[in-house]
Coordinates of C-alpha atoms and ligand atoms in Angstrom, one line a residue:
M1 CA 150.6 22.2 113.9
N2 CA 153.4 22.7 116.2
P3 CA 152.0 25.1 119.2
V4 CA 155.1 26.4 119.9
E5 CA 155.5 28.0 116.5
I6 CA 152.4 29.6 116.9
L7 CA 153.2 30.9 120.5
D8 CA 156.7 32.1 118.8
A9 CA 154.7 33.9 116.0
K10 CA 152.2 35.3 118.3
R11 CA 155.0 36.8 120.6
E12 CA 156.9 38.3 117.7
G13 CA 153.6 40.2 116.8
R14 CA 153.4 38.3 113.3
S15 CA 149.7 37.6 112.1
L16 CA 148.3 34.2 112.2
D17 CA 146.6 32.6 109.3
R18 CA 143.1 31.2 109.7
A19 CA 144.5 27.4 109.5
S20 CA 147.0 28.0 112.2
L21 CA 144.6 29.8 114.7
S22 CA 142.0 27.1 113.8
A23 CA 144.5 24.4 114.7
F24 CA 145.4 26.0 117.7
M25 CA 142.0 26.6 119.3
T26 CA 140.8 23.3 118.0
G27 CA 143.8 21.3 119.8
Y28 CA 143.1 23.0 122.9
L29 CA 139.5 21.7 122.9
E30 CA 140.8 18.3 122.1
G31 CA 143.3 18.4 124.6
T32 CA 146.7 18.6 122.4
V33 CA 147.1 22.2 123.3
E34 CA 148.1 22.4 127.1
E35 CA 146.4 24.7 129.5
Y36 CA 149.9 26.7 130.0
Q37 CA 150.1 26.8 126.3
M38 CA 146.7 28.3 125.9
A39 CA 147.7 30.9 128.9
A40 CA 150.8 32.0 126.9
F41 CA 148.9 32.5 124.1
L42 CA 146.5 34.6 125.8
M43 CA 149.1 36.9 127.6
A44 CA 150.7 37.1 124.1
V45 CA 147.3 38.6 122.7
Q46 CA 146.8 40.8 125.5
F47 CA 150.3 42.4 124.7
R48 CA 150.2 42.1 120.9
G49 CA 146.6 42.4 119.9
L50 CA 145.0 40.8 117.2
D51 CA 144.6 42.3 113.6
D52 CA 141.2 42.4 112.2
G53 CA 141.5 39.4 110.1
E54 CA 142.7 37.4 113.1
L55 CA 139.7 38.8 115.2
T56 CA 137.1 37.8 112.6
D57 CA 138.7 34.3 112.3
L58 CA 138.7 34.1 116.1
V59 CA 134.8 35.0 116.5
E60 CA 134.2 32.6 113.7
I61 CA 136.2 29.7 115.3
M62 CA 134.6 30.5 118.8
I63 CA 131.0 30.5 117.3
G64 CA 131.7 27.3 115.2
S65 CA 132.8 25.5 118.5
G66 CA 129.1 25.3 119.6
S67 CA 125.7 25.6 117.8
V68 CA 123.7 28.5 116.9
L69 CA 120.1 28.9 117.9
E70 CA 117.5 28.7 115.2
L71 CA 114.9 31.2 116.2
D72 CA 113.8 32.3 112.7
H73 CA 110.3 30.8 113.4
L74 CA 109.5 33.6 115.9
P75 CA 107.4 36.2 114.5
S76 CA 108.8 39.3 115.8
P77 CA 112.6 40.1 115.7
R78 CA 115.0 38.8 118.5
V79 CA 117.2 41.4 120.2
D80 CA 119.3 41.1 123.4
K81 CA 121.6 43.1 125.3
H82 CA 124.8 42.7 126.9
S83 CA 127.1 44.5 129.6
T84 CA 130.7 44.7 129.7
G85 CA 130.3 44.1 133.5
G86 CA 129.9 46.4 136.4
V87 CA 128.7 46.9 140.0
G88 CA 125.2 47.5 140.7
D89 CA 124.0 46.6 137.1
K90 CA 120.9 45.0 137.4
V91 CA 119.5 46.6 133.9
S92 CA 118.9 42.9 132.7
L93 CA 116.2 42.2 134.9
V94 CA 114.1 45.3 133.9
L95 CA 115.2 45.3 130.0
S96 CA 114.1 41.9 129.2
P97 CA 110.7 42.1 130.3
L98 CA 110.3 45.6 129.2
V99 CA 111.7 45.1 125.6
A100 CA 109.4 41.9 125.5
E101 CA 106.2 43.8 126.5
A102 CA 107.0 46.2 123.5
G103 CA 106.7 43.3 121.3
L104 CA 110.3 42.0 120.7
H105 CA 111.6 38.4 121.7
V106 CA 114.7 38.6 124.0
P107 CA 116.7 35.1 124.2
M108 CA 118.8 36.3 126.7
M109 CA 121.9 34.4 127.8
S110 CA 123.8 35.9 130.9
G111 CA 126.8 35.4 132.8
R112 CA 128.0 35.0 136.4
G113 CA 130.0 37.7 138.4
L114 CA 133.5 38.0 137.3
G115 CA 136.2 39.6 139.5
H116 CA 134.6 42.6 141.2
T117 CA 131.7 42.7 139.0
G118 CA 128.1 41.1 139.6
G119 CA 126.4 38.6 137.2
T120 CA 122.9 38.5 136.2
L121 CA 122.3 34.7 136.5
D122 CA 123.6 35.3 140.3
K123 CA 121.0 38.2 140.7
L124 CA 118.3 35.7 139.1
E125 CA 119.2 32.9 141.6
A126 CA 118.6 35.1 144.7
I127 CA 114.8 34.5 143.6
P128 CA 113.9 31.4 145.6
G129 CA 113.6 28.2 143.0
F130 CA 114.6 30.5 140.0
R131 CA 116.3 28.1 137.6
T132 CA 118.8 29.6 135.0
D133 CA 120.0 26.2 133.9
L134 CA 117.0 25.5 131.7
P135 CA 117.5 22.7 129.0
L136 CA 117.3 24.5 125.4
D137 CA 114.0 23.0 124.8
E138 CA 112.4 24.6 128.0
F139 CA 114.1 28.0 127.2
L140 CA 112.6 28.0 123.8
E141 CA 109.4 27.2 125.3
V142 CA 109.5 30.3 127.9
L143 CA 110.7 32.5 125.0
G144 CA 107.7 31.6 123.0
A145 CA 105.2 32.2 125.7
E146 CA 106.6 35.3 127.3
R147 CA 109.0 36.7 124.3
A148 CA 111.8 36.6 127.0
A149 CA 113.6 34.1 128.7
M150 CA 116.7 34.1 130.7
M151 CA 119.6 31.5 131.4
G152 CA 123.3 31.0 131.4
Q153 CA 125.4 29.9 128.6
T154 CA 124.8 26.3 127.8
A155 CA 127.6 23.9 126.9
E156 CA 126.2 23.9 123.3
I157 CA 126.8 27.8 122.9
A158 CA 130.4 28.8 122.0
P159 CA 132.0 26.3 124.3
L160 CA 135.6 27.7 123.3
D161 CA 134.5 31.0 125.0
Q162 CA 133.8 29.1 128.3
R163 CA 137.1 27.7 128.4
L164 CA 138.9 30.7 127.5
Y165 CA 136.9 32.7 130.0
A166 CA 137.7 30.6 132.8
L167 CA 141.0 30.7 132.0
R168 CA 141.5 34.4 131.3
S169 CA 140.0 35.1 134.7
V170 CA 142.9 33.5 136.5
T171 CA 145.9 34.4 134.0
G172 CA 145.3 38.1 134.2
T173 CA 144.2 38.4 130.5
V174 CA 140.5 39.8 131.0
P175 CA 141.3 43.5 130.1
S176 CA 142.2 42.7 126.4
I177 CA 140.0 44.6 123.8
P178 CA 140.2 41.7 121.0
L179 CA 139.6 38.8 123.5
I180 CA 136.8 40.9 125.5
A181 CA 135.2 41.6 121.9
A182 CA 135.3 37.9 120.9
S183 CA 134.2 36.7 123.8
I184 CA 131.1 38.6 124.2
M185 CA 130.3 38.7 120.5
S186 CA 130.8 34.7 120.1
K187 CA 128.0 34.2 122.6
K188 CA 125.8 36.9 121.4
L189 CA 126.0 36.0 117.7
A190 CA 125.3 32.4 118.4
E191 CA 121.8 33.6 119.9
G192 CA 120.6 33.9 116.2
L193 CA 119.7 37.7 116.9
D194 CA 118.5 40.5 114.4
A195 CA 119.7 43.4 116.8
L196 CA 121.9 43.8 119.7
V197 CA 122.7 46.6 121.9
L198 CA 126.0 46.7 124.1
D199 CA 126.4 48.4 127.3
V200 CA 129.9 49.2 127.2
K201 CA 130.9 50.5 130.7
T202 CA 133.7 53.0 131.1
G203 CA 135.5 54.3 134.2
S204 CA 137.5 52.8 137.4
G205 CA 135.0 50.0 137.8
A206 CA 135.0 48.6 134.2
F207 CA 137.5 46.1 133.0
L208 CA 138.6 48.8 130.4
S209 CA 139.0 51.8 132.4
Q210 CA 139.9 54.6 130.1
R211 CA 137.2 56.3 127.9
D212 CA 139.3 55.5 124.7
D213 CA 140.0 52.0 125.3
S214 CA 136.2 51.6 126.1
L215 CA 135.2 53.1 122.9
A216 CA 137.7 51.0 121.0
L217 CA 136.0 47.8 122.5
A218 CA 132.6 49.4 121.4
R219 CA 133.8 50.2 117.9
T220 CA 135.5 46.6 117.7
M221 CA 132.2 45.0 119.0
V222 CA 129.8 47.0 116.7
G223 CA 132.0 46.0 113.5
I224 CA 131.7 42.3 114.5
G225 CA 128.2 42.4 114.8
E226 CA 127.7 44.4 111.8
R227 CA 129.9 41.9 109.7
Y228 CA 127.4 39.3 110.6
G229 CA 124.3 41.3 109.8
V230 CA 123.2 41.7 113.1
R231 CA 122.1 45.7 113.7
T232 CA 124.6 46.4 116.5
T233 CA 124.8 49.4 118.7
A234 CA 126.7 50.4 121.9
L235 CA 126.3 53.2 124.5
L236 CA 129.2 54.0 126.4
T237 CA 127.9 54.3 130.4
A238 CA 129.6 55.4 133.5
M239 CA 131.2 52.9 135.9
D240 CA 133.2 55.3 137.9
R241 CA 130.1 54.7 140.2
P242 CA 127.9 52.1 141.0
L243 CA 124.7 51.9 138.9
G244 CA 121.4 52.4 141.2
R245 CA 121.7 52.6 144.9
T246 CA 122.1 48.7 145.7
A247 CA 124.9 46.1 145.3
G248 CA 124.3 42.6 146.2
N249 CA 122.1 40.0 144.6
A250 CA 118.6 40.1 146.5
L251 CA 118.9 43.8 147.4
E252 CA 119.5 44.2 143.5
V253 CA 116.4 42.3 142.4
R254 CA 114.4 44.3 145.0
E255 CA 115.9 47.3 143.1
A256 CA 115.1 46.0 139.8
V257 CA 111.4 45.3 141.0
E258 CA 111.2 49.1 141.8
C259 CA 112.4 50.0 138.4
L260 CA 109.8 47.7 137.0
R261 CA 107.1 49.5 139.1
G262 CA 108.2 53.1 137.4
K263 CA 110.0 54.1 140.6
G264 CA 113.5 53.2 141.6
P265 CA 116.8 55.2 141.1
E266 CA 116.8 57.8 138.2
D267 CA 120.2 56.5 136.7
L268 CA 119.2 53.0 136.6
R269 CA 116.0 54.0 134.8
E270 CA 117.9 56.3 132.1
V271 CA 120.2 53.4 131.3
V272 CA 117.3 50.9 130.9
L273 CA 115.3 53.3 128.9
A274 CA 118.1 54.3 126.5
L275 CA 119.5 50.6 126.0
S276 CA 115.8 49.3 125.4
A277 CA 114.9 52.4 123.1
E278 CA 118.1 51.5 121.1
L279 CA 116.8 47.9 120.6
L280 CA 113.4 49.3 119.5
L281 CA 114.8 51.3 116.9
S282 CA 117.4 48.7 115.6
A283 CA 114.5 46.3 115.0
G284 CA 112.5 48.8 113.2
E285 CA 109.6 49.2 115.7
A286 CA 109.9 53.3 116.2
S287 CA 110.5 55.9 114.3
S288 CA 112.7 57.8 116.5
F289 CA 114.9 57.4 119.7
E290 CA 112.5 59.8 121.7
A291 CA 109.4 58.3 120.4
A292 CA 110.9 54.8 121.4
R293 CA 112.0 56.3 124.8
E294 CA 108.4 57.5 125.6
R295 CA 106.8 54.3 124.7
L296 CA 109.0 52.2 126.9
A297 CA 108.4 54.9 129.8
E298 CA 104.8 54.6 129.6
L299 CA 105.1 50.8 129.6
L300 CA 107.3 50.8 132.5
D301 CA 105.0 53.3 134.4
G302 CA 101.7 51.1 133.4
G303 CA 103.1 48.0 135.1
A304 CA 102.5 45.5 132.2
P305 CA 106.5 44.7 132.2
L306 CA 106.4 44.0 135.6
A307 CA 103.5 41.6 135.1
R308 CA 105.6 39.9 132.4
F309 CA 108.4 39.6 134.7
R310 CA 106.1 37.9 137.3
R311 CA 105.1 35.1 134.8
L312 CA 108.6 34.8 133.9
V313 CA 110.0 34.2 137.3
Q314 CA 107.2 31.6 137.7
R315 CA 107.5 29.9 134.5
Q316 CA 111.5 29.6 135.2
G317 CA 110.6 27.9 138.4
G318 CA 111.0 31.0 140.8
D319 CA 108.4 32.2 143.5
P320 CA 106.3 34.7 142.0
R321 CA 105.3 36.2 145.1
T322 CA 108.4 37.5 145.7
V323 CA 107.8 40.2 142.8
D324 CA 104.7 41.7 144.9
E325 CA 106.3 41.0 148.4
V326 CA 109.7 41.6 148.0
D327 CA 110.3 40.8 151.7
R328 CA 110.1 37.2 150.7
L329 CA 113.5 37.6 149.0
P330 CA 116.7 36.1 151.1
Q331 CA 117.1 38.8 153.7
A332 CA 120.5 39.1 155.8
P333 CA 120.1 38.5 159.5
V334 CA 122.1 41.7 160.5
V335 CA 121.5 45.2 158.9
R336 CA 124.1 47.8 160.0
E337 CA 123.5 51.8 159.2
V338 CA 126.4 53.6 158.3
R339 CA 126.4 57.4 159.0
V340 CA 128.6 60.3 158.1
D341 CA 129.9 62.0 161.3
A342 CA 130.7 65.3 159.9
P343 CA 128.8 67.7 156.9
S344 CA 130.6 66.7 153.8
H345 CA 130.1 65.9 150.0
V346 CA 130.2 62.8 148.2
A347 CA 133.3 62.8 146.2
E348 CA 133.2 59.3 144.8
V349 CA 131.9 56.0 145.4
R350 CA 134.5 53.8 144.1
P351 CA 132.9 50.6 142.5
V352 CA 136.1 48.1 142.6
P353 CA 136.1 48.3 146.3
L354 CA 132.5 48.4 146.7
G355 CA 132.3 45.0 144.5
M356 CA 135.1 43.4 146.2
A357 CA 133.3 44.0 149.8
V358 CA 130.4 42.4 148.4
I359 CA 132.4 39.5 147.6
A360 CA 133.9 39.7 150.9
L361 CA 130.3 39.7 152.8
G362 CA 129.9 36.1 150.8
G363 CA 127.9 37.8 148.0
G364 CA 130.4 36.7 145.1
R365 CA 133.2 34.2 144.6
T366 CA 136.8 33.9 144.9
R367 CA 136.8 30.5 143.6
L368 CA 135.0 28.8 140.6
G369 CA 131.8 27.4 141.5
Q370 CA 131.5 28.7 145.1
E371 CA 128.2 29.0 146.8
I372 CA 127.3 32.4 147.4
D373 CA 124.7 34.1 149.9
P374 CA 122.3 36.2 147.9
S375 CA 121.1 38.0 150.8
V376 CA 124.2 40.3 151.8
G377 CA 125.5 43.6 150.3
F378 CA 124.8 47.3 150.4
S379 CA 121.8 49.3 150.1
V380 CA 120.7 53.1 150.1
L381 CA 124.2 53.9 148.8
V382 CA 124.9 57.5 148.4
Q383 CA 125.8 58.6 144.9
P384 CA 128.5 61.0 143.8
G385 CA 127.7 64.7 144.2
E386 CA 125.1 64.4 147.1
I387 CA 125.6 66.8 150.1
L388 CA 125.3 65.1 153.3
E389 CA 124.7 66.5 156.9
E390 CA 126.2 64.9 159.9
G391 CA 124.4 61.7 160.9
D392 CA 123.2 61.2 157.2
L393 CA 123.0 57.7 155.8
L394 CA 126.1 56.5 154.1
G395 CA 124.3 53.4 153.2
R396 CA 123.2 50.0 154.8
V397 CA 125.5 46.9 155.3
H398 CA 123.6 43.6 154.9
A399 CA 125.3 40.9 156.5
A400 CA 125.4 37.3 157.6
S401 CA 126.8 38.0 161.3
E402 CA 127.8 41.3 163.2
E403 CA 131.4 40.7 162.4
A404 CA 130.8 40.4 159.0
A405 CA 128.5 43.8 159.3
R406 CA 131.5 45.4 161.0
E407 CA 134.0 44.5 158.0
G408 CA 131.4 45.7 155.9
E409 CA 131.2 49.0 157.4
A410 CA 134.9 49.8 157.3
R411 CA 134.8 48.6 153.4
L412 CA 132.0 50.9 152.8
R413 CA 133.6 53.9 154.2
D414 CA 136.6 53.0 152.3
A415 CA 134.7 52.8 149.0
V416 CA 133.2 56.1 149.7
H417 CA 135.4 59.2 149.4
L418 CA 133.8 62.3 151.1
G419 CA 134.8 65.6 150.6
R420 CA 135.8 67.3 153.9
S421 CA 133.0 70.1 153.8
R422 CA 129.6 70.3 152.3
G423 CA 131.6 72.3 149.8
T424 CA 130.5 72.2 146.0
P425 CA 130.7 68.8 144.6
G426 CA 132.3 68.7 141.2
A427 CA 129.7 67.4 138.5
P428 CA 129.7 63.7 138.0
S429 CA 130.6 62.2 134.8
P430 CA 127.8 61.9 132.1
L431 CA 125.9 58.5 133.0
I432 CA 126.0 58.0 129.2
S433 CA 128.8 59.8 127.0
H434 CA 128.6 58.3 123.7
R435 CA 126.5 56.3 121.2
V436 CA 128.4 53.7 118.9
D437 CA 127.1 52.4 115.7
A438 CA 128.0 51.4 112.1
S439 CA 128.4 55.0 111.1
G440 CA 130.9 55.9 113.8
V441 CA 131.2 57.2 117.4
W442 CA 128.7 60.0 118.6
P443 CA 128.8 62.1 121.6
W444 CA 125.5 61.2 123.4
D445 CA 122.6 63.1 122.5
P446 CA 119.4 61.9 124.2
V447 CA 117.2 64.0 121.7
G448 CA 118.8 61.5 119.2
S449 CA 119.6 63.9 116.6
Q450 CA 122.6 62.0 115.7
R451 CA 120.8 58.9 114.3
G452 CA 120.3 59.0 110.6
Ligands
LIG501 N1 132.0 39.7 129.4 C1 132.1 38.8 128.7 O1 131.3 37.8 128.2 N2 133.4 38.5 128.3 C2 134.5 39.0 128.5 O2 135.4 38.7 128.1 C3 134.3 40.3 129.5 C4 133.2 40.4 129.9

């Protein structure tokens, strides 16, 4: 195999056969295809795309680069959810114990922050002592005991994705539909699942900001999942604003715990319930979406998922007291209130500048492997459509120093666009706009009449 011939073919938009694609990928893992050649390949795919055959082959090659979890011995269906990435997205922390409480097994492998987005692993590690790097046997032990376990992708699971993901993040090749689809689905299909729900973000804070692109990504991933016999559905959810009212690792854990208490922001609860209900339906554990949602809401309000989360924290080495006494979570030394100086309405809370502001406070990475400060971020954030009086809170900055807090304030003011008067704010985009399953794309109908 001559890597240059493969690059020439892809540059010209010719389709690669399985043998060539496989040789190129194997060569990369073995060191005979150089980083710069893979970078060129990724950029060619960014512009030329992959056809269905190439994408199927790539997913198979990526899964085959590692091992697949063998979970057939578990007594109930194995399910998971994956988000394409956003700001303030702490859904996994709530969904995982909730769905486990409903009787399903959730072997969840999550990622770290990428670009302006946060990552579940970083949030979990804000809990003092919490270990996300469990050896596989310990992961399976926690999963067996609590029906849920949460860890990072191990070296054994889709190692080719790990290499490509790292390279894509520094070569401008993240926002490619086939590359995102192959990356997410290779990891998820290696978990040995029965059902999967995808939270595909859309809007300015998503990797794919245009709704049509997000829908195409959702359709592509659902198609891959179904080809592998994994019941896969996707919901398109809004990321033209952050989810919930916090952004920053420990602050988001607090908000997730609030949600596990049956409280917390309405939008977070709604997305958690909708995604969890999809999983119950796909696993055959509910007769209708409404019934599933109702059961899950009752569970959340009853407190059992919170108790399961506490046990999960303890089993994974974290301090379980943080779940009841959230002040034990890391707290920033400086908290600065940011207030509005005139009557106004919130026109926009832009996720990208807000996510970048968390990184600037030290709560995210600008280099691979960098230490982060779990305590920093923003809380009590306003949401689009809210009417504010002079002196009302826009949000709180949690920072490591006065200087960082001042910069955080400037960044928060830049992220939030206020209408000049109290005015009449436009309606925010729908929190959940579409549902995608094997039968097609459907406008979101919370009553669920589109489900066959
Ligand atoms: N999440 C992933 O796992 N992969 C991507 O390519 C983008 C988001």
